[in-house]
Coordinates of C-alpha atoms (C1' of nucleotides) in Angstrom, one line a residue:
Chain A
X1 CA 2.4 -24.7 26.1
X2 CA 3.1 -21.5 25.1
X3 CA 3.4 -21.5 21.5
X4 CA 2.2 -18.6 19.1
X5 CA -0.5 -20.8 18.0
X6 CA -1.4 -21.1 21.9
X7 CA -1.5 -17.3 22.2
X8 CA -3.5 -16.9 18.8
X9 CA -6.3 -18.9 20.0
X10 CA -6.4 -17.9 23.8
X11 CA -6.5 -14.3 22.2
X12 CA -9.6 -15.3 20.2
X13 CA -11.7 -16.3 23.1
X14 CA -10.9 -13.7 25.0
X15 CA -11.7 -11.0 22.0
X16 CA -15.3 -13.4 21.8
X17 CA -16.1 -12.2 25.0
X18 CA -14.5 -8.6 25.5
X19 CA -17.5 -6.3 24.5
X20 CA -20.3 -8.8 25.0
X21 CA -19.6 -12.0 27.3
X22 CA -21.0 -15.0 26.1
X23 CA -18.9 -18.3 26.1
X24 CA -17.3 -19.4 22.5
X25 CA -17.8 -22.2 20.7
X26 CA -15.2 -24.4 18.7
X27 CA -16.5 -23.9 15.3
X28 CA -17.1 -19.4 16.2
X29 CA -13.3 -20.6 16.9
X30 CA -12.5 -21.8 13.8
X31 CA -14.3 -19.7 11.8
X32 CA -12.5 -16.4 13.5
X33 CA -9.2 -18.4 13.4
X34 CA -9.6 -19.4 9.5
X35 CA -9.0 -22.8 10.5
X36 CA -10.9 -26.5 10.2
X37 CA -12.9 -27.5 13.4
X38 CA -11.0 -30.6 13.9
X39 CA -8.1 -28.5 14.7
X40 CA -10.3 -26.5 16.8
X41 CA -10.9 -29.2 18.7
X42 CA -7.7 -30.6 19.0
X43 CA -6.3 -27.5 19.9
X44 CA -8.3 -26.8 22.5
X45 CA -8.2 -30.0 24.0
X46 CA -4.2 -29.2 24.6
X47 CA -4.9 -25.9 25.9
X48 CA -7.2 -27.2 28.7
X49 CA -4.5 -29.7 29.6
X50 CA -2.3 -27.0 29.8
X51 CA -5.0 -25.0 32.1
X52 CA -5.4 -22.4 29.7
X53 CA -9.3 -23.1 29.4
X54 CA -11.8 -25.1 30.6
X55 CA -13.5 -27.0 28.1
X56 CA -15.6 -30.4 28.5
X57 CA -16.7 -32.3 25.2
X58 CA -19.3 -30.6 23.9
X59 CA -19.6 -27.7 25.3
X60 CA -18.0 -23.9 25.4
X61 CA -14.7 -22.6 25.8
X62 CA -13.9 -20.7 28.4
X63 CA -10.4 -18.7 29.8
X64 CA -9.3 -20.1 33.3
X65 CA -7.5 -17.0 35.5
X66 CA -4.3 -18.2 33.7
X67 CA -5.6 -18.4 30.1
X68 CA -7.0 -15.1 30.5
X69 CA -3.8 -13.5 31.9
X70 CA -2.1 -15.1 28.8
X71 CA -4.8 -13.4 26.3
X72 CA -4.9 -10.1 28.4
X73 CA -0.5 -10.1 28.1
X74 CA -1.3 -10.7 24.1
X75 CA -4.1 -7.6 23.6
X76 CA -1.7 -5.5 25.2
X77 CA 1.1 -6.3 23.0
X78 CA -1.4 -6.4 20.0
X79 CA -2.6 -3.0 20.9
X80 CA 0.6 -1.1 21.4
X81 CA 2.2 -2.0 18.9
X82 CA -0.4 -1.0 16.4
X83 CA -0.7 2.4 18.3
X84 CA 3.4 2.7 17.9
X85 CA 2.7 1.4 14.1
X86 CA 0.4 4.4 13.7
X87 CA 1.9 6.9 15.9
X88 CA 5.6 6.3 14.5
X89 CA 5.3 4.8 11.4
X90 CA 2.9 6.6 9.5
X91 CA 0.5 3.3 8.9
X92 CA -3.0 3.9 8.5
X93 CA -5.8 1.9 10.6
X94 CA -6.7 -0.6 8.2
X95 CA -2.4 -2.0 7.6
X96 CA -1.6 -2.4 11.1
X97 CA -3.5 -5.5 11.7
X98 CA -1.2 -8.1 9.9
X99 CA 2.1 -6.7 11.3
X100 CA 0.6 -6.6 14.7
X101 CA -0.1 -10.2 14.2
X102 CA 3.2 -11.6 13.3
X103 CA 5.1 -8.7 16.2
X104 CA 3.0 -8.7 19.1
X105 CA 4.8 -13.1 19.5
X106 CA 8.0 -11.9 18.3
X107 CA 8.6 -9.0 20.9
X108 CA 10.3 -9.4 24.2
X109 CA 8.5 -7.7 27.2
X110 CA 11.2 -5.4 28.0
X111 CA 11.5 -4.3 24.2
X112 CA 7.4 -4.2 24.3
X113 CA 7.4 -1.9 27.6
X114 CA 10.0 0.2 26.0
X115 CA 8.2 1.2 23.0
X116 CA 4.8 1.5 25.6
X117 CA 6.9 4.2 27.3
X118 CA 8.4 5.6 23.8
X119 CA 4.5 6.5 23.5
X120 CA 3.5 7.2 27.1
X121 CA 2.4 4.3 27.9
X122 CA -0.9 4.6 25.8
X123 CA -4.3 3.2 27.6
X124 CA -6.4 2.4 24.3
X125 CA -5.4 2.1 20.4
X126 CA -6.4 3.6 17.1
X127 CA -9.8 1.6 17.5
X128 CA -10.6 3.2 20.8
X129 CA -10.1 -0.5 22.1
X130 CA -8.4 -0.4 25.5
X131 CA -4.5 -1.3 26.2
X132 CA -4.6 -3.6 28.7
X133 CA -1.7 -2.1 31.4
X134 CA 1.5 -4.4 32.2
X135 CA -0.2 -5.9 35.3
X136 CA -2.8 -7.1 33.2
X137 CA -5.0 -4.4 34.6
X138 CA -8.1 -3.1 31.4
X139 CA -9.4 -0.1 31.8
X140 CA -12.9 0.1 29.7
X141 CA -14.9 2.8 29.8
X142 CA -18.4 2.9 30.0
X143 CA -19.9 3.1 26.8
X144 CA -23.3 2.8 24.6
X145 CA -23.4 1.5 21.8
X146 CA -24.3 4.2 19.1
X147 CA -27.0 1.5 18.1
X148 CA -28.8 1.3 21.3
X149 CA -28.4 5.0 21.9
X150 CA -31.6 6.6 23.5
X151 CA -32.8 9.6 21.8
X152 CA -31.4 12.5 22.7
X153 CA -27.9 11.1 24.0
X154 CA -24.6 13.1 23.8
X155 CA -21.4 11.4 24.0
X156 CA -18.1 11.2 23.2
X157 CA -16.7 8.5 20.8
X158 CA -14.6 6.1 22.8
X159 CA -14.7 3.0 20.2
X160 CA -14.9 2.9 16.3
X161 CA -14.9 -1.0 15.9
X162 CA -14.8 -0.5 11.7
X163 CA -12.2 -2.5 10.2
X164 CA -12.6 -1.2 6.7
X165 CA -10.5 1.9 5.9
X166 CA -13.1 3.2 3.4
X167 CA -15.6 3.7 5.7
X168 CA -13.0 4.7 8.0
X169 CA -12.0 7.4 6.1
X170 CA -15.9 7.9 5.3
X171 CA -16.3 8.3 9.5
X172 CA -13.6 10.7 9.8
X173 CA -14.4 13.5 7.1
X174 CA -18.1 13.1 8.8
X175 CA -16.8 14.6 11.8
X176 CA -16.7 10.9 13.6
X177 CA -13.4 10.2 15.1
X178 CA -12.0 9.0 18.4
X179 CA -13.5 11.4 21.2
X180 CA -15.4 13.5 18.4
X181 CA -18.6 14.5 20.3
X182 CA -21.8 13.6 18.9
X183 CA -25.7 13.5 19.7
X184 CA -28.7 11.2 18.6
X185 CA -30.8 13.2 16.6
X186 CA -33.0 10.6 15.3
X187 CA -33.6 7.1 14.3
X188 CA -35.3 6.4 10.7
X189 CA -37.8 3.4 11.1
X190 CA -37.2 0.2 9.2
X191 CA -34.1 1.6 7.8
X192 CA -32.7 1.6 11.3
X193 CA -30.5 4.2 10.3
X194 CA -29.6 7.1 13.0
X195 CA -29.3 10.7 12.4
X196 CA -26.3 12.1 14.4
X197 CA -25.1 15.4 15.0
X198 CA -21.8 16.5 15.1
X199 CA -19.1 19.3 15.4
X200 CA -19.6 20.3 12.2
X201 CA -22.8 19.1 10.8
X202 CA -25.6 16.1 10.5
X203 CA -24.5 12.6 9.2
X204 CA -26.8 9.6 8.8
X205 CA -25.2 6.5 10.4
X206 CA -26.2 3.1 8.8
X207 CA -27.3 0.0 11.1
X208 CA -24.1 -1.6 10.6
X209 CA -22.2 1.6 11.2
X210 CA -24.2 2.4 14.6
X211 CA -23.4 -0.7 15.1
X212 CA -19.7 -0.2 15.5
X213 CA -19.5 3.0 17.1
X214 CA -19.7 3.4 21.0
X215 CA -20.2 6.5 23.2
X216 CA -19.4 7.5 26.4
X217 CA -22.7 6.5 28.6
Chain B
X1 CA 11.5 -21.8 0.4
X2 CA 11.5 -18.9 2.4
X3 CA 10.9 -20.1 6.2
X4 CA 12.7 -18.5 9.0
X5 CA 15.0 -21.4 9.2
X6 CA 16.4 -21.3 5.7
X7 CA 17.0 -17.0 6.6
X8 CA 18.6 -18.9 9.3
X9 CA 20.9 -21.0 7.5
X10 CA 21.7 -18.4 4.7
X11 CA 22.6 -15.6 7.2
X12 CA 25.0 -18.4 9.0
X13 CA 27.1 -19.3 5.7
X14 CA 26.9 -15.6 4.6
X15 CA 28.6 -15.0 7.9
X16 CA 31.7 -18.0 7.8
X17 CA 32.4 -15.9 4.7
X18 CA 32.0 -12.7 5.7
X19 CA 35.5 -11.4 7.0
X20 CA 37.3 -14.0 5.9
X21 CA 36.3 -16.0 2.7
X22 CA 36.4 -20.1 3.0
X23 CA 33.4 -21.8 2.0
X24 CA 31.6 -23.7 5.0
X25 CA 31.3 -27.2 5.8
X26 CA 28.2 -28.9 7.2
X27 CA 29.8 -29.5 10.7
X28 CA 30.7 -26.1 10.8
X29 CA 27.4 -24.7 10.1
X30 CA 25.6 -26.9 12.3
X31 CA 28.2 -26.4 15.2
X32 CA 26.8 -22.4 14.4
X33 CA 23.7 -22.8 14.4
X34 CA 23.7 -25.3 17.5
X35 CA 21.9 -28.3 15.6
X36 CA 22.9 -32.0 14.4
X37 CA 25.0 -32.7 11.5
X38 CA 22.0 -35.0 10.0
X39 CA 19.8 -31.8 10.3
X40 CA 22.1 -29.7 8.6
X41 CA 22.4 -32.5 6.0
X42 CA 19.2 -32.2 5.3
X43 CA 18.2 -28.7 5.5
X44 CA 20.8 -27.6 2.8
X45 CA 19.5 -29.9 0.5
X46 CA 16.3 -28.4 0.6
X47 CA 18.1 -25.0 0.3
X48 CA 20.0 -26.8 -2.6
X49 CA 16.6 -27.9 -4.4
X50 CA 15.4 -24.3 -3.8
X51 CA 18.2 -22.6 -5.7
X52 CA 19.7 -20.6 -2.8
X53 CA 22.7 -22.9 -2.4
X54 CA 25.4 -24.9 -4.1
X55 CA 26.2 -28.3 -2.7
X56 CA 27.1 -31.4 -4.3
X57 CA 27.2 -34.8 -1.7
X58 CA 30.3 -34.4 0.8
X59 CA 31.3 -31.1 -0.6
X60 CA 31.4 -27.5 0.7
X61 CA 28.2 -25.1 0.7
X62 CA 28.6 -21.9 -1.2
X63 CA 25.5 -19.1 -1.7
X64 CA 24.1 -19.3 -5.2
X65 CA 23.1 -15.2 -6.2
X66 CA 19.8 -15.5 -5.1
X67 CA 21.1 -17.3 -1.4
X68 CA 23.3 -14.6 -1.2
X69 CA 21.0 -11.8 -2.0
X70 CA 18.5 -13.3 1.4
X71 CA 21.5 -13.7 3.4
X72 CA 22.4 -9.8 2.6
X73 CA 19.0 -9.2 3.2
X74 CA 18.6 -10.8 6.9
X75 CA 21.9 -9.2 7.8
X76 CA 20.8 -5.8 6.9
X77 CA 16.9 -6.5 9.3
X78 CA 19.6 -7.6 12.1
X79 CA 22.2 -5.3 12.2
X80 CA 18.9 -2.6 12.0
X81 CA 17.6 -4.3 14.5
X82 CA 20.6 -4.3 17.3
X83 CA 21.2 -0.6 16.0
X84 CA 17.6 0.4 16.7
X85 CA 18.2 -1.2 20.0
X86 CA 20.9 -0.1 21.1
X87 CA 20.0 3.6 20.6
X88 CA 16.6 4.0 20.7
X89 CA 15.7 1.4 23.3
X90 CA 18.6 1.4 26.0
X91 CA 20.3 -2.2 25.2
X92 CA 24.1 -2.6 25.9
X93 CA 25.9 -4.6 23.0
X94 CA 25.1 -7.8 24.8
X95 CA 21.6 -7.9 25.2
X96 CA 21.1 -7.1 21.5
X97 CA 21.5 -10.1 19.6
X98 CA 18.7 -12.5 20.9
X99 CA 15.8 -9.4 20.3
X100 CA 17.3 -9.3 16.9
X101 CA 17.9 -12.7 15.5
X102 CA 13.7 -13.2 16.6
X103 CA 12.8 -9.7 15.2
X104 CA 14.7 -10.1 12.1
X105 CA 12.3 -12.7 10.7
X106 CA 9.1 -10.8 11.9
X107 CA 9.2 -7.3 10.4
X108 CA 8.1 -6.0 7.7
X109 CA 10.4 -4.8 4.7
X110 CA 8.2 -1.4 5.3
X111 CA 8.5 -1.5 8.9
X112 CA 12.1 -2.2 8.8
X113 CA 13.2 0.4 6.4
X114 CA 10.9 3.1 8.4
X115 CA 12.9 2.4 11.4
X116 CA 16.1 2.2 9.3
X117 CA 14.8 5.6 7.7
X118 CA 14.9 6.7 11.9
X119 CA 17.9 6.2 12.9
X120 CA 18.9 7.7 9.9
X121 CA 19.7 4.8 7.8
X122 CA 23.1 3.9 9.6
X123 CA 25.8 2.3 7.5
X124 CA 27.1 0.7 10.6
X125 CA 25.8 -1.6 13.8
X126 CA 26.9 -0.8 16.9
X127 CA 30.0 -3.6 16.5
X128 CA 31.0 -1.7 13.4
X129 CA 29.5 -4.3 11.2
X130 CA 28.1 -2.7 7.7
X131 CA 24.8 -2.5 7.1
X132 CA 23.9 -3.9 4.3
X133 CA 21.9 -0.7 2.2
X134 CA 17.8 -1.8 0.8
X135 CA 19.7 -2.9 -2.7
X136 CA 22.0 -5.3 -1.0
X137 CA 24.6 -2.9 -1.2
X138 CA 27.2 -3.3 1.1
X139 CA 30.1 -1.3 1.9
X140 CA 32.6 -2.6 3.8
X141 CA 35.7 -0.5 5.3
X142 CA 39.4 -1.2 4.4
X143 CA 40.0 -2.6 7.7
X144 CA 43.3 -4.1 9.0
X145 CA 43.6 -6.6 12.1
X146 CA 45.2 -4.9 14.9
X147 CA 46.5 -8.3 15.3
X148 CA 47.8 -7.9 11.9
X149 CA 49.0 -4.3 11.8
X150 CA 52.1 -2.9 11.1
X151 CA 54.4 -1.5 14.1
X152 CA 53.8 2.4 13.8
X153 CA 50.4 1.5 12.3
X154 CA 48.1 4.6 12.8
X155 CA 44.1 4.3 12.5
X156 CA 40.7 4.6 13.9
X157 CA 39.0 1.7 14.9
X158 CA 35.9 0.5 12.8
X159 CA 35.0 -2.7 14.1
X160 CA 35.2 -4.5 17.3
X161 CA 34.2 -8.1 16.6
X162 CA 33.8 -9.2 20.6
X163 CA 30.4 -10.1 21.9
X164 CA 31.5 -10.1 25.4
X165 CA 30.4 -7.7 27.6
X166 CA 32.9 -7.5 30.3
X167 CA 35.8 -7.3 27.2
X168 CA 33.8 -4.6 25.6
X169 CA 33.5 -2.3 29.1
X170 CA 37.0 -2.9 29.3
X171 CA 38.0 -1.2 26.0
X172 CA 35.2 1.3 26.6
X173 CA 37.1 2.4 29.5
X174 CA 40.6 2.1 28.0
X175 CA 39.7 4.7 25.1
X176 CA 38.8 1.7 22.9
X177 CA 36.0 2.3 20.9
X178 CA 34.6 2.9 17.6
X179 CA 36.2 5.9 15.6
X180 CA 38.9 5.9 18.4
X181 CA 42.0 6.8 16.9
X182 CA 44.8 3.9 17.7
X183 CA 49.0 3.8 17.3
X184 CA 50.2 0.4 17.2
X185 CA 53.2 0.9 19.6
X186 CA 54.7 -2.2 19.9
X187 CA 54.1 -5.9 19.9
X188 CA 55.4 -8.1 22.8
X189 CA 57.5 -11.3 21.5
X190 CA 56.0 -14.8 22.7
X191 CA 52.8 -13.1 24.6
X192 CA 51.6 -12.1 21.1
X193 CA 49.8 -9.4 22.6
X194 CA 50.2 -5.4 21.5
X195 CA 51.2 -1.9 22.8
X196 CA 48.7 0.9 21.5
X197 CA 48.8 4.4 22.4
X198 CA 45.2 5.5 22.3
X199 CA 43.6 9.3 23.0
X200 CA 44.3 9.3 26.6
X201 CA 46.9 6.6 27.3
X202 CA 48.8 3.2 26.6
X203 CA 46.9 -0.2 26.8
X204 CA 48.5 -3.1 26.7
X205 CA 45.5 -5.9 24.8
X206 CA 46.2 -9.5 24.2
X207 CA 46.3 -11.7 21.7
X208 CA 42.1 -12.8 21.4
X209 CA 41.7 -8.9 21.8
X210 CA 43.6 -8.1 19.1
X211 CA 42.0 -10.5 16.5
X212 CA 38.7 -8.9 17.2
X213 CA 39.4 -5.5 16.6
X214 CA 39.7 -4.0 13.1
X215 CA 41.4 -0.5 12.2
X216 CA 41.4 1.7 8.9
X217 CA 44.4 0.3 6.6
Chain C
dG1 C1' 47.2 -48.8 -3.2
dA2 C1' 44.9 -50.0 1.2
dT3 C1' 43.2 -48.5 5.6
dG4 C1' 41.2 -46.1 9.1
dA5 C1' 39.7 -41.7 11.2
dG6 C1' 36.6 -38.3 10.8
dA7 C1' 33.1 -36.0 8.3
dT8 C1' 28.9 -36.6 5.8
dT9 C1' 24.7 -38.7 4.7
dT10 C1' 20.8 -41.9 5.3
dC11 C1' 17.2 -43.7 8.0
dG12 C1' 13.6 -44.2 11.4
dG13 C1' 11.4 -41.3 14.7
dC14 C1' 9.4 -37.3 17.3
dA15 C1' 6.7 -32.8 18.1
dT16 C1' 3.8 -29.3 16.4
dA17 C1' 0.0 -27.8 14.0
dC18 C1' -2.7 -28.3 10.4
dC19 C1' -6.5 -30.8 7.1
dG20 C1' -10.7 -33.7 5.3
dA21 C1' -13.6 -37.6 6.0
dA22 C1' -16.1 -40.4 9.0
dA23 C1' -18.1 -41.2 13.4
dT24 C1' -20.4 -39.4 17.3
dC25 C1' -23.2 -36.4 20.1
dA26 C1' -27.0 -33.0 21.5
dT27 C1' -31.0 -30.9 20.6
dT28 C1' -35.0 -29.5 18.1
dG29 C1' -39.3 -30.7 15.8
dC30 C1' -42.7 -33.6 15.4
Chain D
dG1 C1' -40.0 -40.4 22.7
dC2 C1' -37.5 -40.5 18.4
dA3 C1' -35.4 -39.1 14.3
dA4 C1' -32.8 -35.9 11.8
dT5 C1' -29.8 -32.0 11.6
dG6 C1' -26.0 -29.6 12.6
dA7 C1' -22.1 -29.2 15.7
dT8 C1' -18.3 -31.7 17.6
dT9 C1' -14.9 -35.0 17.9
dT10 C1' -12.0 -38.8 16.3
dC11 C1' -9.0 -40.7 13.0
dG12 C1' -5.6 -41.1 9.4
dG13 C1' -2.6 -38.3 7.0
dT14 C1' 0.6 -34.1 5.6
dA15 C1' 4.5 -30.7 6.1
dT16 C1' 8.3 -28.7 8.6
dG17 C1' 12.2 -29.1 11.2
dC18 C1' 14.5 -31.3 14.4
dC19 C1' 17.3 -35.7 16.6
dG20 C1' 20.4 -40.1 17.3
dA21 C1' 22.2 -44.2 15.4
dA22 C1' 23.9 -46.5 11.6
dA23 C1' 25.8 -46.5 7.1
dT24 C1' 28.7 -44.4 3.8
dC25 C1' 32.2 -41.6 1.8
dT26 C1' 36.8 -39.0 1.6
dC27 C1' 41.3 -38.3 2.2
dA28 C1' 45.6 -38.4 4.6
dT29 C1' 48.9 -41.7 5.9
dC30 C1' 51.5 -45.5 5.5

DNA sequence: GATGAGATTTCGGCATACCGAAATCATTGC
DNA sequence: GCAATGATTTCGGTATGCCGAAATCTCATC
């Protein structure tokens, strides 16, 4: 067991829990996956006899040690190479994903560790997300999320967890960008929007923005 | 039509054909490609129905235009490939060709041509094999077997068509290499094998060796 | 012109990974 | 405590790509 389809899904659970832990189910699965429950299901009842999860009918998923060495081996490979895809290649944020997708099976470890040197061995991606090291060691900062900022906080921006490159590009001529320093001005009631100071000026930050952007605590 | 496996089988006819032009037989391709006769059987008549090969029952396989143009196609992502590895990564000409023949079906046409576009878009693999340009160009040397060459034949060598590593150190270190310039010297009666005068010596290089390497006519 | 060797094709089967429909389970609301 | 709802699982089925064994074809030889 150790099929790309066995990667994609221990990959999944482990993204699930990688900001905030909480056990996954098999249709959060599916619907992250793009694929019918039943297969799910099916799926996941190879993995566990594989020892990649434990999993009794009914209830959650969740990575054993092994599965989550497996998933931590694939985020590394996922992350560097859409660092070297942006870095070397000239892709923007929003085009590495897809390519990532279809490399991060198809490179060998000692091809993946040479292009991780080619760039210094990077220790997070374009996202801010964290490169897990070859020893399966992740390194993740301590970090607030700009939503449940308290008034008055400074920090620096360690995680933009935006996929869409209009509001990416939005972020970044705001003055937000990966360890861009900002402070909570303010938080608008009912709108829930927050008012952010930056280098360069004030931005207002919608709920769904603040609630993608993470500071250093 | 366009699965890995039919790159697979395109790339392996284009090859048969490739320095020397015979069409290919079934047994032949499958003995290539290390599958059953009944697969191969099978698979080129779904390359048949997809218009990428000609086959009628019990007869030889030939590339239709459009077979051709994916076979030209996956030779240029591998030979890109091995070259990229080679001098950007570290690999010796043996360790290339299992990276490439995965990589070669997972890259991008963009990614591809932006490493291409980094090495300088090389004409050549490390072997000496043309690269096949972005239109399916591909230039191919005048190139004469050493095996076949004239006594008093003079030319630089411009393909060396061993994979094996220990015969490939071995012409490394006797001044046989690509661009070196070679003087066919003599030919030994009965041991088939040949007398060249290279840059900094003679070598004396058998019969096998001799069919594998390839000088300007 | 028949025959037999060797290549080719056909056939039934297997593994992986997917699907929709139907059956089953767990839990919430009454 | 029970029914209904929504999630989960089971079940039959599909596509791809592979295999070995059996059937079939081709062609050289006699």
């Amino acid at each position: 067991m150790q099929s790309t389809a066995a990667e994609d899904y221990v990959k999944a659970i482990y993204h699930h829990t990688e900001w905030q832990p909480e056990p996954v189910t098999p249709s959060q699965l599916a619907a992250r996956l793009g694929l019918a429950n039943s297969t799910v299901t099916e799926m996941v009842k190879k993995l566990a006899a594989a020892g990649l999860v434990h999993h009794r009918p009914y209830g959650a998923i969740e990575l054993t040690r092994e599965g989550a060495a497996l998933a931590v081996r694939q985020v590394r490979r996922h992350r560097v190479v859409e660092t070297w895809l942006v870095e070397r290649h000239g892709y923007d944020w929003d085009e590495v994903h897809d390519e990532a997708e279809i490399l991060e099976h198809a490179l060998s470890d000692r091809l993946l560790d040479s292009i991780a040197a080619s760039l210094g061995d990077p220790v997070r991606d374009p996202h801010g997300d964290p490169i897990p090291a070859r020893d399966g060691t992740v390194t993740r900062p301590d970090a607030v999320l700009l939503a449940d900022a308290q008034l008055g906080h400074e920090g620096a921006v360690v995680r933009i967890a935006d996929d869409d490159p209009a509001m990416l590009r939005f972020l970044a001529e705001s003055g937000v960008a990966l360890d861009a320093a900002l402070a909570v001005l303010g938080q608008k009631p009912y709108s829930g929007s927050m008012q952010v100071r930056t280098a360069t000026g004030t931005v207002d930050l919608g709920p769904d923005v603040a609630q993608s952007i993470w500071l250093t605590a």
